[in-house]
PDB file of C-alpha atoms in Angstrom:
ATOM      1  CA  ASN A   1     103.590 101.040 106.817  1.00 62.00           C
ATOM      2  CA  ALA A   2      99.905 101.212 107.779  1.00 71.00           C
ATOM      3  CA  GLY A   3      99.386 104.976 108.287  1.00 91.00           C
ATOM      4  CA  VAL A   4      95.657 105.733 108.641  1.00 94.00           C
ATOM      5  CA  THR A   5      93.383 102.713 108.444  1.00 95.00           C
ATOM      6  CA  GLN A   6      89.625 102.931 108.001  1.00 96.00           C
ATOM      7  CA  THR A   7      86.993 100.227 108.141  1.00 96.00           C
ATOM      8  CA  PRO A   8      84.695  99.281 106.565  1.00 96.00           C
ATOM      9  CA  LYS A   9      85.494 100.347 103.022  1.00 94.00           C
ATOM     10  CA  PHE A  10      81.919  99.906 101.805  1.00 95.00           C
ATOM     11  CA  GLN A  11      78.652  99.867 103.747  1.00 96.00           C
ATOM     12  CA  VAL A  12      74.970 100.028 102.897  1.00 97.00           C
ATOM     13  CA  LEU A  13      72.615 101.103 105.665  1.00 97.00           C
ATOM     14  CA  LYS A  14      68.897 101.453 105.942  1.00 97.00           C
ATOM     15  CA  THR A  15      67.428 104.757 107.057  1.00 98.00           C
ATOM     16  CA  GLY A  16      67.376 104.929 110.839  1.00 97.00           C
ATOM     17  CA  GLN A  17      70.123 102.381 111.425  1.00 97.00           C
ATOM     18  CA  SER A  18      73.212 103.271 113.389  1.00 96.00           C
ATOM     19  CA  MET A  19      76.785 102.322 112.679  1.00 96.00           C
ATOM     20  CA  THR A  20      80.369 103.169 113.515  1.00 98.00           C
ATOM     21  CA  LEU A  21      83.160 103.915 111.070  1.00 98.00           C
ATOM     22  CA  GLN A  22      86.465 102.889 112.571  1.00 98.00           C
ATOM     23  CA  CYS A  23      89.710 104.825 112.176  1.00 98.00           C
ATOM     24  CA  ALA A  24      93.143 104.008 113.533  1.00 97.00           C
ATOM     25  CA  GLN A  25      96.541 105.578 112.973  1.00 97.00           C
ATOM     26  CA  ASP A  26      99.950 104.260 113.934  1.00 96.00           C
ATOM     27  CA  MET A  27     101.967 107.473 113.612  1.00 94.00           C
ATOM     28  CA  ASN A  28     101.343 108.732 117.163  1.00 94.00           C
ATOM     29  CA  HIS A  29      99.621 111.803 115.764  1.00 93.00           C
ATOM     30  CA  GLU A  30      97.824 114.078 118.176  1.00 92.00           C
ATOM     31  CA  TYR A  31      95.387 115.399 115.598  1.00 92.00           C
ATOM     32  CA  MET A  32      92.679 113.290 113.994  1.00 95.00           C
ATOM     33  CA  SER A  33      89.647 114.285 112.014  1.00 95.00           C
ATOM     34  CA  TRP A  34      86.772 113.081 109.865  1.00 97.00           C
ATOM     35  CA  TYR A  35      85.768 114.593 106.539  1.00 95.00           C
ATOM     36  CA  ARG A  36      82.989 113.791 104.157  1.00 96.00           C
ATOM     37  CA  GLN A  37      83.326 114.113 100.412  1.00 92.00           C
ATOM     38  CA  ASP A  38      80.337 114.973  98.253  1.00 91.00           C
ATOM     39  CA  PRO A  39      80.244 115.711  94.526  1.00 84.00           C
ATOM     40  CA  GLY A  40      80.954 119.348  93.717  1.00 80.00           C
ATOM     41  CA  MET A  41      81.627 120.236  97.352  1.00 82.00           C
ATOM     42  CA  GLY A  42      85.140 119.039  98.013  1.00 84.00           C
ATOM     43  CA  LEU A  43      85.778 117.721 101.503  1.00 90.00           C
ATOM     44  CA  ARG A  44      84.064 119.121 104.569  1.00 92.00           C
ATOM     45  CA  LEU A  45      85.167 118.675 108.157  1.00 92.00           C
ATOM     46  CA  ILE A  46      82.763 116.780 110.406  1.00 96.00           C
ATOM     47  CA  HIS A  47      84.609 116.466 113.736  1.00 96.00           C
ATOM     48  CA  TYR A  48      88.170 116.673 114.894  1.00 94.00           C
ATOM     49  CA  SER A  49      90.308 115.881 117.918  1.00 94.00           C
ATOM     50  CA  VAL A  50      93.560 117.386 119.166  1.00 90.00           C
ATOM     51  CA  GLY A  51      94.294 114.603 121.625  1.00 92.00           C
ATOM     52  CA  ALA A  52      92.833 111.791 123.688  1.00 94.00           C
ATOM     53  CA  GLY A  53      89.728 112.936 125.514  1.00 95.00           C
ATOM     54  CA  ILE A  54      89.357 116.105 123.404  1.00 94.00           C
ATOM     55  CA  THR A  55      86.941 116.440 120.486  1.00 96.00           C
ATOM     56  CA  ASP A  56      85.243 119.319 118.743  1.00 94.00           C
ATOM     57  CA  GLN A  57      82.825 120.020 115.919  1.00 94.00           C
ATOM     58  CA  GLY A  58      83.742 120.920 112.374  1.00 91.00           C
ATOM     59  CA  GLU A  59      81.561 122.378 109.622  1.00 89.00           C
ATOM     60  CA  VAL A  60      78.967 119.609 109.346  1.00 95.00           C
ATOM     61  CA  PRO A  61      78.691 117.776 112.710  1.00 96.00           C
ATOM     62  CA  ASN A  62      74.946 117.134 112.858  1.00 96.00           C
ATOM     63  CA  GLY A  63      74.015 113.457 112.923  1.00 96.00           C
ATOM     64  CA  TYR A  64      77.497 112.304 113.918  1.00 97.00           C
ATOM     65  CA  ASN A  65      79.251 111.571 117.195  1.00 97.00           C
ATOM     66  CA  VAL A  66      82.920 110.979 117.913  1.00 97.00           C
ATOM     67  CA  SER A  67      85.076 110.014 120.852  1.00 96.00           C
ATOM     68  CA  ARG A  68      88.830 109.789 121.389  1.00 97.00           C
ATOM     69  CA  SER A  69      89.689 107.411 124.185  1.00 97.00           C
ATOM     70  CA  THR A  70      93.179 106.650 122.848  1.00 97.00           C
ATOM     71  CA  THR A  71      95.696 108.460 120.684  1.00 96.00           C
ATOM     72  CA  GLU A  72      95.380 105.796 117.988  1.00 97.00           C
ATOM     73  CA  ASP A  73      91.625 105.516 117.482  1.00 97.00           C
ATOM     74  CA  PHE A  74      88.942 107.976 116.419  1.00 98.00           C
ATOM     75  CA  PRO A  75      85.626 106.292 115.566  1.00 98.00           C
ATOM     76  CA  LEU A  76      82.768 108.130 113.869  1.00 98.00           C
ATOM     77  CA  ARG A  77      79.238 107.141 114.852  1.00 98.00           C
ATOM     78  CA  LEU A  78      76.140 107.699 112.788  1.00 97.00           C
ATOM     79  CA  LEU A  79      73.310 107.780 115.285  1.00 92.00           C
ATOM     80  CA  SER A  80      70.309 107.367 112.959  1.00 96.00           C
ATOM     81  CA  ALA A  81      71.360 107.189 109.337  1.00 96.00           C
ATOM     82  CA  ALA A  82      69.643 109.399 106.771  1.00 97.00           C
ATOM     83  CA  PRO A  83      69.936 109.374 102.960  1.00 97.00           C
ATOM     84  CA  SER A  84      71.671 112.776 103.201  1.00 96.00           C
ATOM     85  CA  GLN A  85      74.555 110.986 104.895  1.00 97.00           C
ATOM     86  CA  THR A  86      75.294 108.986 101.773  1.00 97.00           C
ATOM     87  CA  SER A  87      78.863 110.042 101.107  1.00 97.00           C
ATOM     88  CA  VAL A  88      82.491 109.039 101.138  1.00 95.00           C
ATOM     89  CA  TYR A  89      84.079 109.466 104.548  1.00 97.00           C
ATOM     90  CA  PHE A  90      87.769 110.093 105.135  1.00 96.00           C
ATOM     91  CA  CYS A  91      89.652 109.889 108.363  1.00 96.00           C
ATOM     92  CA  ALA A  92      92.820 111.950 108.625  1.00 94.00           C
ATOM     93  CA  SER A  93      95.630 112.557 111.075  1.00 94.00           C
ATOM     94  CA  SER A  94      98.626 114.803 111.541  1.00 90.00           C
ATOM     95  CA  GLU A  95     101.095 116.112 114.029  1.00 87.00           C
ATOM     96  CA  LEU A  96     100.005 119.241 115.819  1.00 78.00           C
ATOM     97  CA  ASP A  97     102.915 121.532 116.489  1.00 70.00           C
ATOM     98  CA  GLY A  98     101.071 124.805 116.018  1.00 57.00           C
ATOM     99  CA  GLY A  99     102.228 125.423 112.457  1.00 61.00           C
ATOM    100  CA  ALA A 100     100.018 125.634 109.408  1.00 60.00           C
ATOM    101  CA  GLY A 101     102.297 123.427 107.351  1.00 71.00           C
ATOM    102  CA  ASN A 102     101.567 120.091 109.004  1.00 78.00           C
ATOM    103  CA  THR A 103     100.947 117.408 106.431  1.00 84.00           C
ATOM    104  CA  ILE A 104      97.608 115.734 106.946  1.00 88.00           C
ATOM    105  CA  TYR A 105      97.488 112.031 106.094  1.00 91.00           C
ATOM    106  CA  PHE A 106      94.253 110.496 104.862  1.00 93.00           C
ATOM    107  CA  GLY A 107      92.832 107.024 105.025  1.00 94.00           C
ATOM    108  CA  GLU A 108      91.542 105.280 101.932  1.00 91.00           C
ATOM    109  CA  GLY A 109      87.934 106.241 102.530  1.00 93.00           C
ATOM    110  CA  SER A 110      84.681 104.571 103.488  1.00 96.00           C
ATOM    111  CA  TRP A 111      81.887 104.548 100.925  1.00 95.00           C
ATOM    112  CA  LEU A 112      78.546 104.740 102.745  1.00 97.00           C
ATOM    113  CA  THR A 113      75.149 104.441 101.112  1.00 97.00           C
ATOM    114  CA  VAL A 114      71.950 105.028 103.103  1.00 97.00           C
ATOM    115  CA  VAL A 115      68.792 103.695 101.470  1.00 97.00           C
TER     116      VAL A 115
ATOM    117  CA  GLY B   1      86.051 133.289 106.085  1.00 81.00           C
ATOM    118  CA  ASN B   2      88.794 131.343 104.424  1.00 86.00           C
ATOM    119  CA  SER B   3      87.992 129.706 101.125  1.00 91.00           C
ATOM    120  CA  VAL B   4      89.552 128.029  98.094  1.00 94.00           C
ATOM    121  CA  THR B   5      88.381 128.294  94.516  1.00 94.00           C
ATOM    122  CA  GLN B   6      89.711 126.011  91.820  1.00 93.00           C
ATOM    123  CA  MET B   7      88.861 125.615  88.186  1.00 86.00           C
ATOM    124  CA  GLU B   8      86.045 123.295  87.372  1.00 83.00           C
ATOM    125  CA  GLY B   9      86.668 120.211  85.361  1.00 84.00           C
ATOM    126  CA  PRO B  10      86.826 117.909  83.820  1.00 93.00           C
ATOM    127  CA  VAL B  11      90.089 118.776  82.155  1.00 95.00           C
ATOM    128  CA  THR B  12      90.846 116.465  79.258  1.00 96.00           C
ATOM    129  CA  LEU B  13      94.351 116.421  77.802  1.00 97.00           C
ATOM    130  CA  SER B  14      96.386 114.282  75.468  1.00 97.00           C
ATOM    131  CA  GLU B  15      99.467 112.564  76.792  1.00 97.00           C
ATOM    132  CA  GLU B  16     102.516 114.863  76.952  1.00 96.00           C
ATOM    133  CA  ALA B  17     100.387 118.013  77.000  1.00 97.00           C
ATOM    134  CA  PHE B  18     101.028 120.875  79.425  1.00 97.00           C
ATOM    135  CA  LEU B  19      98.769 121.029  82.452  1.00 97.00           C
ATOM    136  CA  THR B  20      97.583 123.992  84.475  1.00 97.00           C
ATOM    137  CA  ILE B  21      94.910 123.765  87.145  1.00 97.00           C
ATOM    138  CA  ASN B  22      94.088 127.135  88.628  1.00 97.00           C
ATOM    139  CA  CYS B  23      93.611 127.674  92.337  1.00 97.00           C
ATOM    140  CA  THR B  24      92.986 130.917  94.183  1.00 97.00           C
ATOM    141  CA  TYR B  25      92.346 131.435  97.846  1.00 95.00           C
ATOM    142  CA  THR B  26      90.931 133.871 100.352  1.00 94.00           C
ATOM    143  CA  ALA B  27      92.463 133.855 103.799  1.00 90.00           C
ATOM    144  CA  THR B  28      93.492 136.076 106.641  1.00 83.00           C
ATOM    145  CA  GLY B  29      97.030 135.791 107.831  1.00 80.00           C
ATOM    146  CA  TYR B  30      99.547 133.458 106.240  1.00 82.00           C
ATOM    147  CA  PRO B  31      98.063 130.089 105.371  1.00 89.00           C
ATOM    148  CA  SER B  32      99.903 127.065 104.079  1.00 91.00           C
ATOM    149  CA  LEU B  33      98.768 125.777 100.702  1.00 94.00           C
ATOM    150  CA  PHE B  34      98.471 122.211  99.496  1.00 94.00           C
ATOM    151  CA  TRP B  35      97.642 120.119  96.470  1.00 96.00           C
ATOM    152  CA  TYR B  36      96.186 116.697  97.143  1.00 95.00           C
ATOM    153  CA  VAL B  37      95.552 114.021  94.508  1.00 96.00           C
ATOM    154  CA  GLN B  38      92.909 111.323  94.577  1.00 92.00           C
ATOM    155  CA  TYR B  39      93.323 108.408  92.183  1.00 92.00           C
ATOM    156  CA  PRO B  40      90.205 106.410  91.280  1.00 87.00           C
ATOM    157  CA  GLY B  41      88.894 104.430  94.241  1.00 81.00           C
ATOM    158  CA  GLU B  42      91.599 105.662  96.583  1.00 84.00           C
ATOM    159  CA  GLY B  43      92.042 108.182  99.361  1.00 85.00           C
ATOM    160  CA  LEU B  44      93.765 111.540  99.164  1.00 90.00           C
ATOM    161  CA  GLN B  45      97.521 111.765  98.941  1.00 91.00           C
ATOM    162  CA  LEU B  46      99.564 114.881  99.489  1.00 93.00           C
ATOM    163  CA  LEU B  47     101.098 115.915  96.168  1.00 96.00           C
ATOM    164  CA  LEU B  48     102.944 119.056  97.230  1.00 96.00           C
ATOM    165  CA  LYS B  49     102.766 121.958  99.616  1.00 93.00           C
ATOM    166  CA  ALA B  50     104.116 125.458 100.267  1.00 93.00           C
ATOM    167  CA  THR B  51     104.149 127.137 103.622  1.00 89.00           C
ATOM    168  CA  LYS B  52     105.084 130.730 102.811  1.00 89.00           C
ATOM    169  CA  ALA B  53     104.924 133.281 100.024  1.00 92.00           C
ATOM    170  CA  ASP B  54     107.112 132.600  96.972  1.00 95.00           C
ATOM    171  CA  ASP B  55     107.757 129.014  98.051  1.00 94.00           C
ATOM    172  CA  LYS B  56     107.540 126.480  95.248  1.00 97.00           C
ATOM    173  CA  GLY B  57     106.263 123.020  96.040  1.00 96.00           C
ATOM    174  CA  SER B  58     107.189 120.227  93.658  1.00 97.00           C
ATOM    175  CA  ASN B  59     106.743 116.476  93.362  1.00 96.00           C
ATOM    176  CA  LYS B  60     106.485 113.897  90.555  1.00 95.00           C
ATOM    177  CA  GLY B  61     106.964 116.613  87.915  1.00 97.00           C
ATOM    178  CA  PHE B  62     104.185 118.789  89.338  1.00 98.00           C
ATOM    179  CA  GLU B  63     104.896 122.295  90.605  1.00 98.00           C
ATOM    180  CA  ALA B  64     102.985 125.099  92.281  1.00 98.00           C
ATOM    181  CA  THR B  65     104.204 128.486  93.517  1.00 98.00           C
ATOM    182  CA  TYR B  66     102.648 130.315  96.451  1.00 96.00           C
ATOM    183  CA  ARG B  67     101.794 133.759  95.067  1.00 96.00           C
ATOM    184  CA  LYS B  68     100.608 136.061  97.819  1.00 93.00           C
ATOM    185  CA  GLU B  69     100.169 139.054  95.531  1.00 94.00           C
ATOM    186  CA  THR B  70      97.642 137.187  93.376  1.00 95.00           C
ATOM    187  CA  THR B  71      96.463 134.825  96.160  1.00 95.00           C
ATOM    188  CA  SER B  72      97.067 131.887  93.858  1.00 97.00           C
ATOM    189  CA  PHE B  73      98.634 128.428  93.926  1.00 97.00           C
ATOM    190  CA  HIS B  74      98.249 127.091  90.405  1.00 98.00           C
ATOM    191  CA  LEU B  75      99.281 123.508  89.703  1.00 98.00           C
ATOM    192  CA  GLU B  76     101.425 122.853  86.617  1.00 98.00           C
ATOM    193  CA  LYS B  77     103.071 119.925  84.902  1.00 98.00           C
ATOM    194  CA  GLY B  78     105.044 120.106  81.716  1.00 96.00           C
ATOM    195  CA  SER B  79     104.093 116.745  80.235  1.00 96.00           C
ATOM    196  CA  VAL B  80     101.198 114.741  81.614  1.00 97.00           C
ATOM    197  CA  GLN B  81     100.874 110.970  81.451  1.00 97.00           C
ATOM    198  CA  VAL B  82      97.846 108.710  81.421  1.00 96.00           C
ATOM    199  CA  SER B  83      98.760 107.708  84.983  1.00 96.00           C
ATOM    200  CA  ASP B  84      98.189 111.317  86.107  1.00 97.00           C
ATOM    201  CA  SER B  85      94.442 110.911  85.557  1.00 97.00           C
ATOM    202  CA  ALA B  86      92.893 111.691  88.928  1.00 96.00           C
ATOM    203  CA  VAL B  87      91.027 114.338  90.903  1.00 94.00           C
ATOM    204  CA  TYR B  88      93.199 117.178  92.167  1.00 96.00           C
ATOM    205  CA  PHE B  89      92.259 119.202  95.235  1.00 95.00           C
ATOM    206  CA  CYS B  90      93.701 122.542  96.255  1.00 96.00           C
ATOM    207  CA  ALA B  91      93.538 123.237  99.990  1.00 94.00           C
ATOM    208  CA  LEU B  92      94.687 125.690 102.606  1.00 91.00           C
ATOM    209  CA  SER B  93      95.392 125.501 106.289  1.00 88.00           C
ATOM    210  CA  ASP B  94      95.724 128.429 108.615  1.00 73.00           C
ATOM    211  CA  GLY B  95      97.078 126.225 111.385  1.00 68.00           C
ATOM    212  CA  GLY B  96      95.936 127.015 114.883  1.00 65.00           C
ATOM    213  CA  ALA B  97      94.185 124.603 117.176  1.00 62.00           C
ATOM    214  CA  THR B  98      91.895 123.075 114.572  1.00 67.00           C
ATOM    215  CA  ASN B  99      94.564 122.245 111.983  1.00 72.00           C
ATOM    216  CA  LYS B 100      91.657 122.302 109.577  1.00 81.00           C
ATOM    217  CA  LEU B 101      92.084 121.971 105.838  1.00 87.00           C
ATOM    218  CA  ILE B 102      89.741 123.975 103.624  1.00 89.00           C
ATOM    219  CA  PHE B 103      89.358 122.305 100.248  1.00 91.00           C
ATOM    220  CA  GLY B 104      88.412 123.435  96.821  1.00 92.00           C
ATOM    221  CA  THR B 105      85.805 121.395  94.984  1.00 91.00           C
ATOM    222  CA  GLY B 106      88.343 119.327  93.088  1.00 92.00           C
ATOM    223  CA  THR B 107      89.279 119.141  89.404  1.00 94.00           C
ATOM    224  CA  LEU B 108      89.038 115.917  87.465  1.00 94.00           C
ATOM    225  CA  LEU B 109      91.922 115.419  85.051  1.00 96.00           C
ATOM    226  CA  ALA B 110      91.574 112.844  82.288  1.00 96.00           C
ATOM    227  CA  VAL B 111      94.657 112.160  80.176  1.00 97.00           C
ATOM    228  CA  GLN B 112      94.128 110.298  76.920  1.00 96.00           C
ATOM    229  CA  PRO B 113      96.827 108.254  75.195  1.00 94.00           C
TER     230      PRO B 113
END
């Protein structure tokens, strides 16, 4: 009953450090994405993928890289962390059958603080 | 572009009170509409959804009706409980290749015993 699993749950980084947030799903979903959640701004899409080998940018992609080498995994890389990247990060997945009603499943979140 | 506007919180209610959280949207075409709930320290869970006009989504005593004429999807519950305390997000999806959800800013609900 795992669903979408994110690690780590909490992380503190120093400015300029790099790190990778891991995301895995066991539902064989084609679609995966990363959002960040900031106070008063809801959730904003960082990057998304519609299948292995295919990724694209969302609303706020700067400072982040992604790759999708397998259906299951979709890691998010922070190349050189900045305090503005302090946020809660959510990985999400869903089926992708062309309809707007697909339920998107979220992981439990990763709380990242950049000092 | 597409957008979602929901009432600002926090909303503070006594147990067994009636709840309404307003949500309106702007979108081209025929989006699907969602309410997600986030309990303290947890991720987002789908609460309910509606995929076409006049559909009513319902779950755990919560309801919302997709009103195309007023571009609204207000969340209601007849009698809230302390355990309903959470942040509620309204969202829309217009489908397509991105399958992107556009979220409102969230409304914090605090229910007091």
